[in-house]
């Protein structure tokens, strides 16, 4: 599923640029993705679209997010820590964080791989038509050992 999501991010600059599900399925099949993987990704994207429509961007600045045991188990401590880092850096506002958590829980994993969490975060930005700044893109896609320290 995550390979399909990355393909969509790279080939469609925003969600409304994607063709309808039938046409998109044919295109993804022609590119070489498996039918099950395509269907899983499309189902996941439907959930993302539903979540995006309810996005208001408004939440109290003094709200605190407590993760349930089930969320920590499903997301993994590394992914929870990464989401918390992005939120504390001011990059991931609380409503977007909730979208990320919702979609991460829908993806499954137990625990979710950090690279998959990064794709989910990127897809949430994509679904809202927002481009993460260059530093966040670097954090999402450049391996720590490959970063240049100035």
mmCIF file of N, CA and C in Angstrom:
data_model
loop_
_atom_site.group_PDB
_atom_site.id
_atom_site.type_symbol
_atom_site.label_atom_id
_atom_site.label_comp_id
_atom_site.label_asym_id
_atom_site.label_seq_id
_atom_site.Cartn_x
_atom_site.Cartn_y
_atom_site.Cartn_z
ATOM 1 N N UNK A 1 0.812 -1.196 0.000
ATOM 2 C CA UNK A 1 0.000 0.000 0.000
ATOM 3 C C UNK A 1 0.855 1.261 0.000
ATOM 4 N N UNK A 2 1.916 1.274 0.779
ATOM 5 C CA UNK A 2 2.721 2.483 0.913
ATOM 6 C C UNK A 2 3.438 2.843 -0.385
ATOM 7 N N UNK A 3 3.804 1.846 -1.168
ATOM 8 C CA UNK A 3 4.412 2.133 -2.476
ATOM 9 C C UNK A 3 3.416 2.847 -3.384
ATOM 10 N N UNK A 4 2.158 2.438 -3.330
ATOM 11 C CA UNK A 4 1.118 3.098 -4.125
ATOM 12 C C UNK A 4 0.960 4.547 -3.663
ATOM 13 N N UNK A 5 0.948 4.770 -2.354
ATOM 14 C CA UNK A 5 0.796 6.127 -1.829
ATOM 15 C C UNK A 5 1.949 7.021 -2.268
ATOM 16 N N UNK A 6 3.163 6.504 -2.221
ATOM 17 C CA UNK A 6 4.325 7.285 -2.663
ATOM 18 C C UNK A 6 4.202 7.599 -4.154
ATOM 19 N N UNK A 7 3.765 6.628 -4.942
ATOM 20 C CA UNK A 7 3.572 6.847 -6.374
ATOM 21 C C UNK A 7 2.569 7.976 -6.613
ATOM 22 N N UNK A 8 1.464 7.966 -5.885
ATOM 23 C CA UNK A 8 0.446 9.012 -6.045
ATOM 24 C C UNK A 8 1.000 10.374 -5.659
ATOM 25 N N UNK A 9 1.744 10.428 -4.560
ATOM 26 C CA UNK A 9 2.333 11.698 -4.127
ATOM 27 C C UNK A 9 3.277 12.248 -5.195
ATOM 28 N N UNK A 10 4.069 11.368 -5.765
ATOM 29 C CA UNK A 10 5.053 11.800 -6.758
ATOM 30 C C UNK A 10 4.430 12.172 -8.098
ATOM 31 N N UNK A 11 3.268 11.607 -8.418
ATOM 32 C CA UNK A 11 2.694 11.807 -9.747
ATOM 33 C C UNK A 11 1.470 12.715 -9.806
ATOM 34 N N UNK A 12 0.864 13.018 -8.671
ATOM 35 C CA UNK A 12 -0.303 13.895 -8.634
ATOM 36 C C UNK A 12 -0.063 14.958 -7.582
ATOM 37 N N UNK A 13 -0.007 16.199 -8.004
ATOM 38 C CA UNK A 13 0.392 17.264 -7.089
ATOM 39 C C UNK A 13 -0.640 17.570 -6.026
ATOM 40 N N UNK A 14 -1.864 17.086 -6.177
ATOM 41 C CA UNK A 14 -2.877 17.202 -5.132
ATOM 42 C C UNK A 14 -3.950 16.148 -5.372
ATOM 43 N N UNK A 15 -4.733 15.816 -4.349
ATOM 44 C CA UNK A 15 -5.694 14.717 -4.479
ATOM 45 C C UNK A 15 -6.718 14.898 -5.597
ATOM 46 N N UNK A 16 -7.171 16.133 -5.818
ATOM 47 C CA UNK A 16 -8.196 16.312 -6.846
ATOM 48 C C UNK A 16 -7.636 16.195 -8.259
ATOM 49 N N UNK A 17 -6.321 16.062 -8.381
ATOM 50 C CA UNK A 17 -5.703 15.817 -9.691
ATOM 51 C C UNK A 17 -5.731 14.324 -10.050
ATOM 52 N N UNK A 18 -6.043 13.481 -9.082
ATOM 53 C CA UNK A 18 -6.124 12.036 -9.325
ATOM 54 C C UNK A 18 -7.397 11.710 -10.111
ATOM 55 N N UNK A 19 -7.315 10.766 -11.023
ATOM 56 C CA UNK A 19 -8.535 10.326 -11.718
ATOM 57 C C UNK A 19 -9.442 9.545 -10.766
ATOM 58 N N UNK A 20 -10.650 9.215 -11.228
ATOM 59 C CA UNK A 20 -11.563 8.435 -10.396
ATOM 60 C C UNK A 20 -10.945 7.067 -10.106
ATOM 61 N N UNK A 21 -11.512 6.358 -9.124
ATOM 62 C CA UNK A 21 -10.941 5.093 -8.656
ATOM 63 C C UNK A 21 -10.750 4.056 -9.761
ATOM 64 N N UNK A 22 -11.734 3.924 -10.651
ATOM 65 C CA UNK A 22 -11.621 2.916 -11.710
ATOM 66 C C UNK A 22 -10.455 3.210 -12.639
ATOM 67 N N UNK A 23 -10.379 4.451 -13.081
ATOM 68 C CA UNK A 23 -9.295 4.837 -13.984
ATOM 69 C C UNK A 23 -7.942 4.764 -13.267
ATOM 70 N N UNK A 24 -7.913 5.214 -12.023
ATOM 71 C CA UNK A 24 -6.678 5.164 -11.244
ATOM 72 C C UNK A 24 -6.232 3.717 -11.023
ATOM 73 N N UNK A 25 -7.174 2.824 -10.744
ATOM 74 C CA UNK A 25 -6.847 1.404 -10.572
ATOM 75 C C UNK A 25 -6.218 0.834 -11.836
ATOM 76 N N UNK A 26 -6.794 1.166 -12.980
ATOM 77 C CA UNK A 26 -6.230 0.675 -14.250
ATOM 78 C C UNK A 26 -4.821 1.219 -14.469
ATOM 79 N N UNK A 27 -4.647 2.497 -14.176
ATOM 80 C CA UNK A 27 -3.340 3.121 -14.357
ATOM 81 C C UNK A 27 -2.304 2.489 -13.425
ATOM 82 N N UNK A 28 -2.674 2.276 -12.162
ATOM 83 C CA UNK A 28 -1.750 1.673 -11.196
ATOM 84 C C UNK A 28 -1.427 0.228 -11.557
ATOM 85 N N UNK A 29 -2.409 -0.488 -12.078
ATOM 86 C CA UNK A 29 -2.170 -1.864 -12.535
ATOM 87 C C UNK A 29 -1.201 -1.860 -13.707
ATOM 88 N N UNK A 30 -1.376 -0.921 -14.622
ATOM 89 C CA UNK A 30 -0.495 -0.825 -15.781
ATOM 90 C C UNK A 30 0.940 -0.500 -15.368
ATOM 91 N N UNK A 31 1.082 0.243 -14.287
ATOM 92 C CA UNK A 31 2.413 0.596 -13.789
ATOM 93 C C UNK A 31 3.075 -0.593 -13.113
ATOM 94 N N UNK A 32 2.250 -1.560 -12.657
ATOM 95 C CA UNK A 32 2.824 -2.772 -12.080
ATOM 96 C C UNK A 32 2.435 -3.071 -10.646
ATOM 97 N N UNK A 33 1.515 -2.309 -10.076
ATOM 98 C CA UNK A 33 1.082 -2.590 -8.707
ATOM 99 C C UNK A 33 0.083 -3.735 -8.698
ATOM 100 N N UNK A 34 0.079 -4.505 -7.617
ATOM 101 C CA UNK A 34 -0.842 -5.623 -7.436
ATOM 102 C C UNK A 34 -2.236 -5.108 -7.089
ATOM 103 N N UNK A 35 -3.253 -5.838 -7.501
ATOM 104 C CA UNK A 35 -4.643 -5.440 -7.281
ATOM 105 C C UNK A 35 -4.959 -5.253 -5.803
ATOM 106 N N UNK A 36 -4.525 -6.180 -4.947
ATOM 107 C CA UNK A 36 -4.805 -6.069 -3.510
ATOM 108 C C UNK A 36 -4.183 -4.809 -2.921
ATOM 109 N N UNK A 37 -2.956 -4.516 -3.342
ATOM 110 C CA UNK A 37 -2.255 -3.338 -2.851
ATOM 111 C C UNK A 37 -2.969 -2.061 -3.297
ATOM 112 N N UNK A 38 -3.448 -2.056 -4.528
ATOM 113 C CA UNK A 38 -4.177 -0.900 -5.064
ATOM 114 C C UNK A 38 -5.467 -0.685 -4.288
ATOM 115 N N UNK A 39 -6.232 -1.751 -4.090
ATOM 116 C CA UNK A 39 -7.508 -1.638 -3.384
ATOM 117 C C UNK A 39 -7.315 -1.168 -1.947
ATOM 118 N N UNK A 40 -6.287 -1.694 -1.297
ATOM 119 C CA UNK A 40 -5.992 -1.271 0.076
ATOM 120 C C UNK A 40 -5.650 0.219 0.116
ATOM 121 N N UNK A 41 -4.836 0.672 -0.827
ATOM 122 C CA UNK A 41 -4.447 2.086 -0.876
ATOM 123 C C UNK A 41 -5.655 2.977 -1.172
ATOM 124 N N UNK A 42 -6.501 2.570 -2.092
ATOM 125 C CA UNK A 42 -7.682 3.377 -2.429
ATOM 126 C C UNK A 42 -8.645 3.460 -1.245
ATOM 127 N N UNK A 43 -8.817 2.359 -0.544
ATOM 128 C CA UNK A 43 -9.664 2.364 0.648
ATOM 129 C C UNK A 43 -9.074 3.311 1.701
ATOM 130 N N UNK A 44 -7.768 3.235 1.899
ATOM 131 C CA UNK A 44 -7.086 4.095 2.863
ATOM 132 C C UNK A 44 -7.238 5.563 2.456
ATOM 133 N N UNK A 45 -7.116 5.850 1.154
ATOM 134 C CA UNK A 45 -7.265 7.218 0.660
ATOM 135 C C UNK A 45 -8.687 7.744 0.848
ATOM 136 N N UNK A 46 -9.683 6.867 0.714
ATOM 137 C CA UNK A 46 -11.063 7.278 0.977
ATOM 138 C C UNK A 46 -11.201 7.750 2.419
ATOM 139 N N UNK A 47 -10.594 7.017 3.342
ATOM 140 C CA UNK A 47 -10.602 7.421 4.750
ATOM 141 C C UNK A 47 -9.877 8.733 4.962
ATOM 142 N N UNK A 48 -8.790 8.939 4.240
ATOM 143 C CA UNK A 48 -8.044 10.193 4.329
ATOM 144 C C UNK A 48 -8.895 11.349 3.814
ATOM 145 N N UNK A 49 -9.603 11.131 2.723
ATOM 146 C CA UNK A 49 -10.476 12.178 2.169
ATOM 147 C C UNK A 49 -11.573 12.538 3.170
ATOM 148 N N UNK A 50 -12.155 11.534 3.802
ATOM 149 C CA UNK A 50 -13.188 11.787 4.815
ATOM 150 C C UNK A 50 -12.622 12.595 5.978
ATOM 151 N N UNK A 51 -11.432 12.235 6.429
ATOM 152 C CA UNK A 51 -10.788 12.928 7.535
ATOM 153 C C UNK A 51 -10.421 14.353 7.140
ATOM 154 N N UNK A 52 -9.958 14.546 5.906
ATOM 155 C CA UNK A 52 -9.553 15.870 5.418
ATOM 156 C C UNK A 52 -10.728 16.831 5.366
ATOM 157 N N UNK A 53 -11.905 16.316 5.031
ATOM 158 C CA UNK A 53 -13.082 17.181 4.937
ATOM 159 C C UNK A 53 -13.467 17.759 6.287
ATOM 160 N N UNK A 54 -13.172 17.036 7.348
ATOM 161 C CA UNK A 54 -13.486 17.525 8.688
ATOM 162 C C UNK A 54 -12.387 18.386 9.290
ATOM 163 N N UNK A 55 -11.298 18.618 8.552
ATOM 164 C CA UNK A 55 -10.156 19.370 9.070
ATOM 165 C C UNK A 55 -10.519 20.835 9.225
ATOM 166 N N UNK A 56 -10.330 21.359 10.416
ATOM 167 C CA UNK A 56 -10.604 22.774 10.652
ATOM 168 C C UNK A 56 -9.333 23.551 10.959
ATOM 169 N N UNK A 57 -8.289 22.875 11.396
ATOM 170 C CA UNK A 57 -7.053 23.565 11.740
ATOM 171 C C UNK A 57 -7.136 24.299 13.060
ATOM 172 N N UNK A 58 -8.247 24.140 13.782
ATOM 173 C CA UNK A 58 -8.441 24.873 15.024
ATOM 174 C C UNK A 58 -8.486 23.897 16.198
ATOM 175 N N UNK A 59 -7.661 24.152 17.171
ATOM 176 C CA UNK A 59 -7.690 23.396 18.416
ATOM 177 C C UNK A 59 -6.976 24.235 19.459
ATOM 178 N N UNK A 60 -7.360 24.105 20.675
ATOM 179 C CA UNK A 60 -6.775 24.876 21.756
ATOM 180 C C UNK A 60 -5.265 24.647 21.819
ATOM 181 N N UNK A 61 -4.517 25.733 22.003
ATOM 182 C CA UNK A 61 -3.062 25.630 22.097
ATOM 183 C C UNK A 61 -2.601 24.921 23.365
ATOM 184 N N UNK A 62 -3.448 24.900 24.380
ATOM 185 C CA UNK A 62 -3.035 24.265 25.627
ATOM 186 C C UNK A 62 -3.559 22.835 25.771
ATOM 187 N N UNK A 63 -4.080 22.277 24.681
ATOM 188 C CA UNK A 63 -4.550 20.890 24.701
ATOM 189 C C UNK A 63 -3.346 19.945 24.769
ATOM 190 N N UNK A 64 -3.507 18.857 25.486
ATOM 191 C CA UNK A 64 -2.445 17.856 25.615
ATOM 192 C C UNK A 64 -2.970 16.540 25.041
ATOM 193 N N UNK A 65 -2.144 15.883 24.237
ATOM 194 C CA UNK A 65 -2.528 14.615 23.618
ATOM 195 C C UNK A 65 -1.974 13.471 24.451
ATOM 196 N N UNK A 66 -2.852 12.636 24.956
ATOM 197 C CA UNK A 66 -2.443 11.426 25.647
ATOM 198 C C UNK A 66 -2.766 10.255 24.731
ATOM 199 N N UNK A 67 -1.805 9.392 24.518
ATOM 200 C CA UNK A 67 -1.988 8.233 23.654
ATOM 201 C C UNK A 67 -2.497 7.057 24.481
ATOM 202 N N UNK A 68 -3.473 6.346 23.939
ATOM 203 C CA UNK A 68 -3.976 5.155 24.609
ATOM 204 C C UNK A 68 -2.952 4.027 24.449
ATOM 205 N N UNK A 69 -3.083 3.009 25.270
ATOM 206 C CA UNK A 69 -2.197 1.849 25.164
ATOM 207 C C UNK A 69 -2.306 1.224 23.773
ATOM 208 N N UNK A 70 -3.514 1.154 23.249
ATOM 209 C CA UNK A 70 -3.738 0.580 21.920
ATOM 210 C C UNK A 70 -3.020 1.403 20.835
ATOM 211 N N UNK A 71 -3.075 2.741 20.954
ATOM 212 C CA UNK A 71 -2.389 3.595 19.975
ATOM 213 C C UNK A 71 -0.881 3.395 20.050
ATOM 214 N N UNK A 72 -0.343 3.360 21.252
ATOM 215 C CA UNK A 72 1.105 3.173 21.411
ATOM 216 C C UNK A 72 1.528 1.818 20.860
ATOM 217 N N UNK A 73 0.734 0.799 21.114
ATOM 218 C CA UNK A 73 1.040 -0.531 20.600
ATOM 219 C C UNK A 73 0.983 -0.561 19.073
ATOM 220 N N UNK A 74 -0.030 0.068 18.490
ATOM 221 C CA UNK A 74 -0.198 0.058 17.034
ATOM 222 C C UNK A 74 0.819 0.946 16.325
ATOM 223 N N UNK A 75 1.041 2.130 16.867
ATOM 224 C CA UNK A 75 1.938 3.079 16.211
ATOM 225 C C UNK A 75 3.402 2.799 16.529
ATOM 226 N N UNK A 76 3.663 2.338 17.714
ATOM 227 C CA UNK A 76 5.036 2.120 18.154
ATOM 228 C C UNK A 76 5.598 3.382 18.792
ATOM 229 N N UNK A 77 6.452 3.181 19.744
ATOM 230 C CA UNK A 77 7.021 4.322 20.466
ATOM 231 C C UNK A 77 7.833 5.240 19.564
ATOM 232 N N UNK A 78 8.525 4.675 18.581
ATOM 233 C CA UNK A 78 9.336 5.493 17.676
ATOM 234 C C UNK A 78 8.460 6.428 16.853
ATOM 235 N N UNK A 79 7.361 5.910 16.330
ATOM 236 C CA UNK A 79 6.454 6.743 15.532
ATOM 237 C C UNK A 79 5.760 7.790 16.395
ATOM 238 N N UNK A 80 5.334 7.405 17.590
ATOM 239 C CA UNK A 80 4.718 8.370 18.503
ATOM 240 C C UNK A 80 5.722 9.474 18.825
ATOM 241 N N UNK A 81 6.964 9.095 19.083
ATOM 242 C CA UNK A 81 8.004 10.083 19.364
ATOM 243 C C UNK A 81 8.239 11.017 18.194
ATOM 244 N N UNK A 82 8.193 10.490 16.977
ATOM 245 C CA UNK A 82 8.397 11.324 15.793
ATOM 246 C C UNK A 82 7.245 12.315 15.619
ATOM 247 N N UNK A 83 6.016 11.849 15.804
ATOM 248 C CA UNK A 83 4.854 12.741 15.708
ATOM 249 C C UNK A 83 4.944 13.828 16.773
ATOM 250 N N UNK A 84 5.324 13.455 17.982
ATOM 251 C CA UNK A 84 5.474 14.425 19.067
ATOM 252 C C UNK A 84 6.560 15.440 18.733
ATOM 253 N N UNK A 85 7.660 14.989 18.152
ATOM 254 C CA UNK A 85 8.732 15.887 17.725
ATOM 255 C C UNK A 85 8.218 16.903 16.714
ATOM 256 N N UNK A 86 7.492 16.436 15.685
ATOM 257 C CA UNK A 86 6.977 17.350 14.662
ATOM 258 C C UNK A 86 5.981 18.343 15.259
ATOM 259 N N UNK A 87 5.174 17.857 16.179
ATOM 260 C CA UNK A 87 4.207 18.749 16.818
ATOM 261 C C UNK A 87 4.913 19.806 17.668
ATOM 262 N N UNK A 88 5.914 19.387 18.440
ATOM 263 C CA UNK A 88 6.624 20.343 19.299
ATOM 264 C C UNK A 88 7.445 21.340 18.486
ATOM 265 N N UNK A 89 7.830 20.948 17.263
ATOM 266 C CA UNK A 89 8.568 21.846 16.381
ATOM 267 C C UNK A 89 7.633 22.833 15.669
ATOM 268 N N UNK A 90 6.328 22.686 15.885
ATOM 269 C CA UNK A 90 5.369 23.598 15.276
ATOM 270 C C UNK A 90 5.020 23.267 13.837
ATOM 271 N N UNK A 91 5.413 22.091 13.391
ATOM 272 C CA UNK A 91 5.198 21.685 12.007
ATOM 273 C C UNK A 91 3.876 20.951 11.834
ATOM 274 N N UNK A 92 3.460 20.259 12.853
ATOM 275 C CA UNK A 92 2.269 19.420 12.786
ATOM 276 C C UNK A 92 1.266 19.915 13.830
ATOM 277 N N UNK A 93 0.332 20.789 13.409
ATOM 278 C CA UNK A 93 -0.647 21.288 14.376
ATOM 279 C C UNK A 93 -1.533 20.149 14.889
ATOM 280 N N UNK A 94 -2.110 20.308 16.071
ATOM 281 C CA UNK A 94 -2.911 19.234 16.668
ATOM 282 C C UNK A 94 -3.975 18.624 15.749
ATOM 283 N N UNK A 95 -4.738 19.405 14.983
ATOM 284 C CA UNK A 95 -5.720 18.754 14.101
ATOM 285 C C UNK A 95 -5.075 17.853 13.043
ATOM 286 N N UNK A 96 -3.933 18.270 12.507
ATOM 287 C CA UNK A 96 -3.218 17.422 11.542
ATOM 288 C C UNK A 96 -2.658 16.194 12.243
ATOM 289 N N UNK A 97 -2.189 16.364 13.464
ATOM 290 C CA UNK A 97 -1.693 15.232 14.240
ATOM 291 C C UNK A 97 -2.782 14.178 14.380
ATOM 292 N N UNK A 98 -3.996 14.628 14.659
ATOM 293 C CA UNK A 98 -5.102 13.689 14.808
ATOM 294 C C UNK A 98 -5.403 12.974 13.497
ATOM 295 N N UNK A 99 -5.265 13.680 12.379
ATOM 296 C CA UNK A 99 -5.440 13.031 11.079
ATOM 297 C C UNK A 99 -4.373 11.966 10.874
ATOM 298 N N UNK A 100 -3.141 12.291 11.230
ATOM 299 C CA UNK A 100 -2.035 11.347 11.100
ATOM 300 C C UNK A 100 -2.303 10.108 11.947
ATOM 301 N N UNK A 101 -2.707 10.309 13.180
ATOM 302 C CA UNK A 101 -2.970 9.175 14.073
ATOM 303 C C UNK A 101 -4.111 8.321 13.532
ATOM 304 N N UNK A 102 -5.173 8.964 13.070
ATOM 305 C CA UNK A 102 -6.307 8.231 12.508
ATOM 306 C C UNK A 102 -5.878 7.363 11.333
ATOM 307 N N UNK A 103 -5.127 7.926 10.419
ATOM 308 C CA UNK A 103 -4.703 7.188 9.224
ATOM 309 C C UNK A 103 -3.653 6.137 9.555
ATOM 310 N N UNK A 104 -2.803 6.413 10.552
ATOM 311 C CA UNK A 104 -1.810 5.420 10.972
ATOM 312 C C UNK A 104 -2.490 4.223 11.616
ATOM 313 N N UNK A 105 -3.515 4.478 12.411
ATOM 314 C CA UNK A 105 -4.255 3.379 13.032
ATOM 315 C C UNK A 105 -4.975 2.559 11.960
ATOM 316 N N UNK A 106 -5.442 3.221 10.913
ATOM 317 C CA UNK A 106 -6.132 2.526 9.826
ATOM 318 C C UNK A 106 -5.167 1.686 8.993
ATOM 319 N N UNK A 107 -3.890 2.072 8.989
ATOM 320 C CA UNK A 107 -2.892 1.350 8.183
ATOM 321 C C UNK A 107 -2.469 0.043 8.836
ATOM 322 N N UNK A 108 -2.599 -0.044 10.132
ATOM 323 C CA UNK A 108 -2.154 -1.254 10.818
ATOM 324 C C UNK A 108 -0.646 -1.266 10.962
ATOM 325 N N UNK A 109 -0.113 -2.345 11.436
ATOM 326 C CA UNK A 109 1.335 -2.444 11.562
ATOM 327 C C UNK A 109 1.763 -3.212 12.793
ATOM 328 N N UNK A 110 1.494 -2.675 13.933
ATOM 329 C CA UNK A 110 1.819 -3.284 15.231
ATOM 330 C C UNK A 110 3.272 -3.691 15.408
ATOM 331 N N UNK A 111 4.189 -2.866 15.621
ATOM 332 C CA UNK A 111 4.077 -1.418 15.516
ATOM 333 C C UNK A 111 4.329 -0.962 14.075
ATOM 334 N N UNK A 112 3.823 0.206 13.783
ATOM 335 C CA UNK A 112 3.985 0.799 12.465
ATOM 336 C C UNK A 112 5.443 1.188 12.259
ATOM 337 N N UNK A 113 5.975 0.862 11.116
ATOM 338 C CA UNK A 113 7.351 1.219 10.782
ATOM 339 C C UNK A 113 7.466 2.744 10.658
ATOM 340 N N UNK A 114 8.559 3.312 11.144
ATOM 341 C CA UNK A 114 8.746 4.769 11.103
ATOM 342 C C UNK A 114 8.694 5.292 9.671
ATOM 343 N N UNK A 115 9.264 4.575 8.715
ATOM 344 C CA UNK A 115 9.214 5.027 7.326
ATOM 345 C C UNK A 115 7.776 5.084 6.820
ATOM 346 N N UNK A 116 6.939 4.140 7.243
ATOM 347 C CA UNK A 116 5.529 4.166 6.862
ATOM 348 C C UNK A 116 4.823 5.345 7.525
ATOM 349 N N UNK A 117 5.171 5.645 8.765
ATOM 350 C CA UNK A 117 4.588 6.803 9.449
ATOM 351 C C UNK A 117 4.952 8.089 8.707
ATOM 352 N N UNK A 118 6.162 8.175 8.228
ATOM 353 C CA UNK A 118 6.580 9.364 7.486
ATOM 354 C C UNK A 118 5.770 9.523 6.203
ATOM 355 N N UNK A 119 5.462 8.420 5.541
ATOM 356 C CA UNK A 119 4.629 8.474 4.332
ATOM 357 C C UNK A 119 3.225 8.943 4.696
ATOM 358 N N UNK A 120 2.689 8.454 5.790
ATOM 359 C CA UNK A 120 1.359 8.881 6.236
ATOM 360 C C UNK A 120 1.352 10.382 6.505
ATOM 361 N N UNK A 121 2.365 10.880 7.171
ATOM 362 C CA UNK A 121 2.455 12.316 7.454
ATOM 363 C C UNK A 121 2.492 13.102 6.149
ATOM 364 N N UNK A 122 3.285 12.659 5.216
ATOM 365 C CA UNK A 122 3.370 13.326 3.921
ATOM 366 C C UNK A 122 2.023 13.317 3.207
ATOM 367 N N UNK A 123 1.312 12.194 3.266
ATOM 368 C CA UNK A 123 0.009 12.089 2.609
ATOM 369 C C UNK A 123 -1.034 12.987 3.284
ATOM 370 N N UNK A 124 -0.927 13.219 4.573
ATOM 371 C CA UNK A 124 -1.842 14.144 5.247
ATOM 372 C C UNK A 124 -1.595 15.559 4.737
ATOM 373 N N UNK A 125 -0.334 15.971 4.639
ATOM 374 C CA UNK A 125 -0.029 17.277 4.057
ATOM 375 C C UNK A 125 -0.600 17.365 2.641
ATOM 376 N N UNK A 126 -0.363 16.321 1.856
ATOM 377 C CA UNK A 126 -0.820 16.260 0.463
ATOM 378 C C UNK A 126 -2.335 16.399 0.388
ATOM 379 N N UNK A 127 -3.047 15.690 1.263
ATOM 380 C CA UNK A 127 -4.512 15.702 1.224
ATOM 381 C C UNK A 127 -5.085 17.083 1.519
ATOM 382 N N UNK A 128 -4.347 17.880 2.268
ATOM 383 C CA UNK A 128 -4.802 19.229 2.617
ATOM 384 C C UNK A 128 -4.276 20.273 1.641
ATOM 385 N N UNK A 129 -3.518 19.823 0.645
ATOM 386 C CA UNK A 129 -2.964 20.757 -0.328
ATOM 387 C C UNK A 129 -1.854 21.614 0.245
ATOM 388 N N UNK A 130 -1.203 21.126 1.283
ATOM 389 C CA UNK A 130 -0.111 21.866 1.922
ATOM 390 C C UNK A 130 1.214 21.203 1.597
ATOM 391 N N UNK A 131 2.205 22.015 1.327
ATOM 392 C CA UNK A 131 3.550 21.518 1.047
ATOM 393 C C UNK A 131 4.385 21.693 2.309
ATOM 394 N N UNK A 132 4.906 20.603 2.861
ATOM 395 C CA UNK A 132 5.785 20.766 4.027
ATOM 396 C C UNK A 132 7.039 21.547 3.621
ATOM 397 N N UNK A 133 7.568 22.339 4.549
ATOM 398 C CA UNK A 133 8.770 23.094 4.188
ATOM 399 C C UNK A 133 9.959 22.160 3.980
ATOM 400 N N UNK A 134 11.013 22.702 3.404
ATOM 401 C CA UNK A 134 12.168 21.895 2.995
ATOM 402 C C UNK A 134 12.801 21.135 4.162
ATOM 403 N N UNK A 135 12.851 21.749 5.336
ATOM 404 C CA UNK A 135 13.454 21.074 6.488
ATOM 405 C C UNK A 135 12.646 19.844 6.894
ATOM 406 N N UNK A 136 11.331 19.925 6.783
ATOM 407 C CA UNK A 136 10.494 18.783 7.134
ATOM 408 C C UNK A 136 10.621 17.701 6.080
ATOM 409 N N UNK A 137 10.670 18.090 4.817
ATOM 410 C CA UNK A 137 10.881 17.090 3.764
ATOM 411 C C UNK A 137 12.201 16.370 3.979
ATOM 412 N N UNK A 138 13.215 17.116 4.401
ATOM 413 C CA UNK A 138 14.513 16.516 4.711
ATOM 414 C C UNK A 138 14.369 15.515 5.853
ATOM 415 N N UNK A 139 13.632 15.880 6.879
ATOM 416 C CA UNK A 139 13.415 15.004 8.032
ATOM 417 C C UNK A 139 12.634 13.753 7.629
ATOM 418 N N UNK A 140 11.710 13.915 6.678
ATOM 419 C CA UNK A 140 10.887 12.791 6.260
ATOM 420 C C UNK A 140 11.619 11.819 5.346
ATOM 421 N N UNK A 141 12.584 12.314 4.557
ATOM 422 C CA UNK A 141 13.133 11.443 3.530
ATOM 423 C C UNK A 141 14.641 11.233 3.520
ATOM 424 N N UNK A 142 15.394 12.002 4.250
ATOM 425 C CA UNK A 142 16.838 11.814 4.242
ATOM 426 C C UNK A 142 17.245 11.036 5.485
ATOM 427 N N UNK A 143 17.964 9.962 5.274
ATOM 428 C CA UNK A 143 18.430 9.150 6.393
ATOM 429 C C UNK A 143 19.373 9.983 7.270
ATOM 430 N N UNK A 144 19.286 9.848 8.601
ATOM 431 C CA UNK A 144 20.114 10.653 9.501
ATOM 432 C C UNK A 144 21.606 10.582 9.187
ATOM 433 N N UNK A 145 22.085 9.423 8.781
ATOM 434 C CA UNK A 145 23.520 9.295 8.497
ATOM 435 C C UNK A 145 23.939 10.011 7.215
ATOM 436 N N UNK A 146 22.974 10.396 6.387
ATOM 437 C CA UNK A 146 23.283 11.093 5.135
ATOM 438 C C UNK A 146 23.166 12.609 5.245
ATOM 439 N N UNK A 147 22.728 13.114 6.397
ATOM 440 C CA UNK A 147 22.560 14.559 6.571
ATOM 441 C C UNK A 147 23.912 15.220 6.770
ATOM 442 N N UNK A 148 24.040 16.409 6.217
ATOM 443 C CA UNK A 148 25.248 17.205 6.407
ATOM 444 C C UNK A 148 25.058 18.060 7.644
ATOM 445 N N UNK A 149 26.012 18.019 8.529
ATOM 446 C CA UNK A 149 25.958 18.855 9.729
ATOM 447 C C UNK A 149 26.866 20.037 9.494
ATOM 448 N N UNK A 150 26.294 21.228 9.674
ATOM 449 C CA UNK A 150 27.052 22.465 9.423
ATOM 450 C C UNK A 150 27.578 23.012 10.722
#
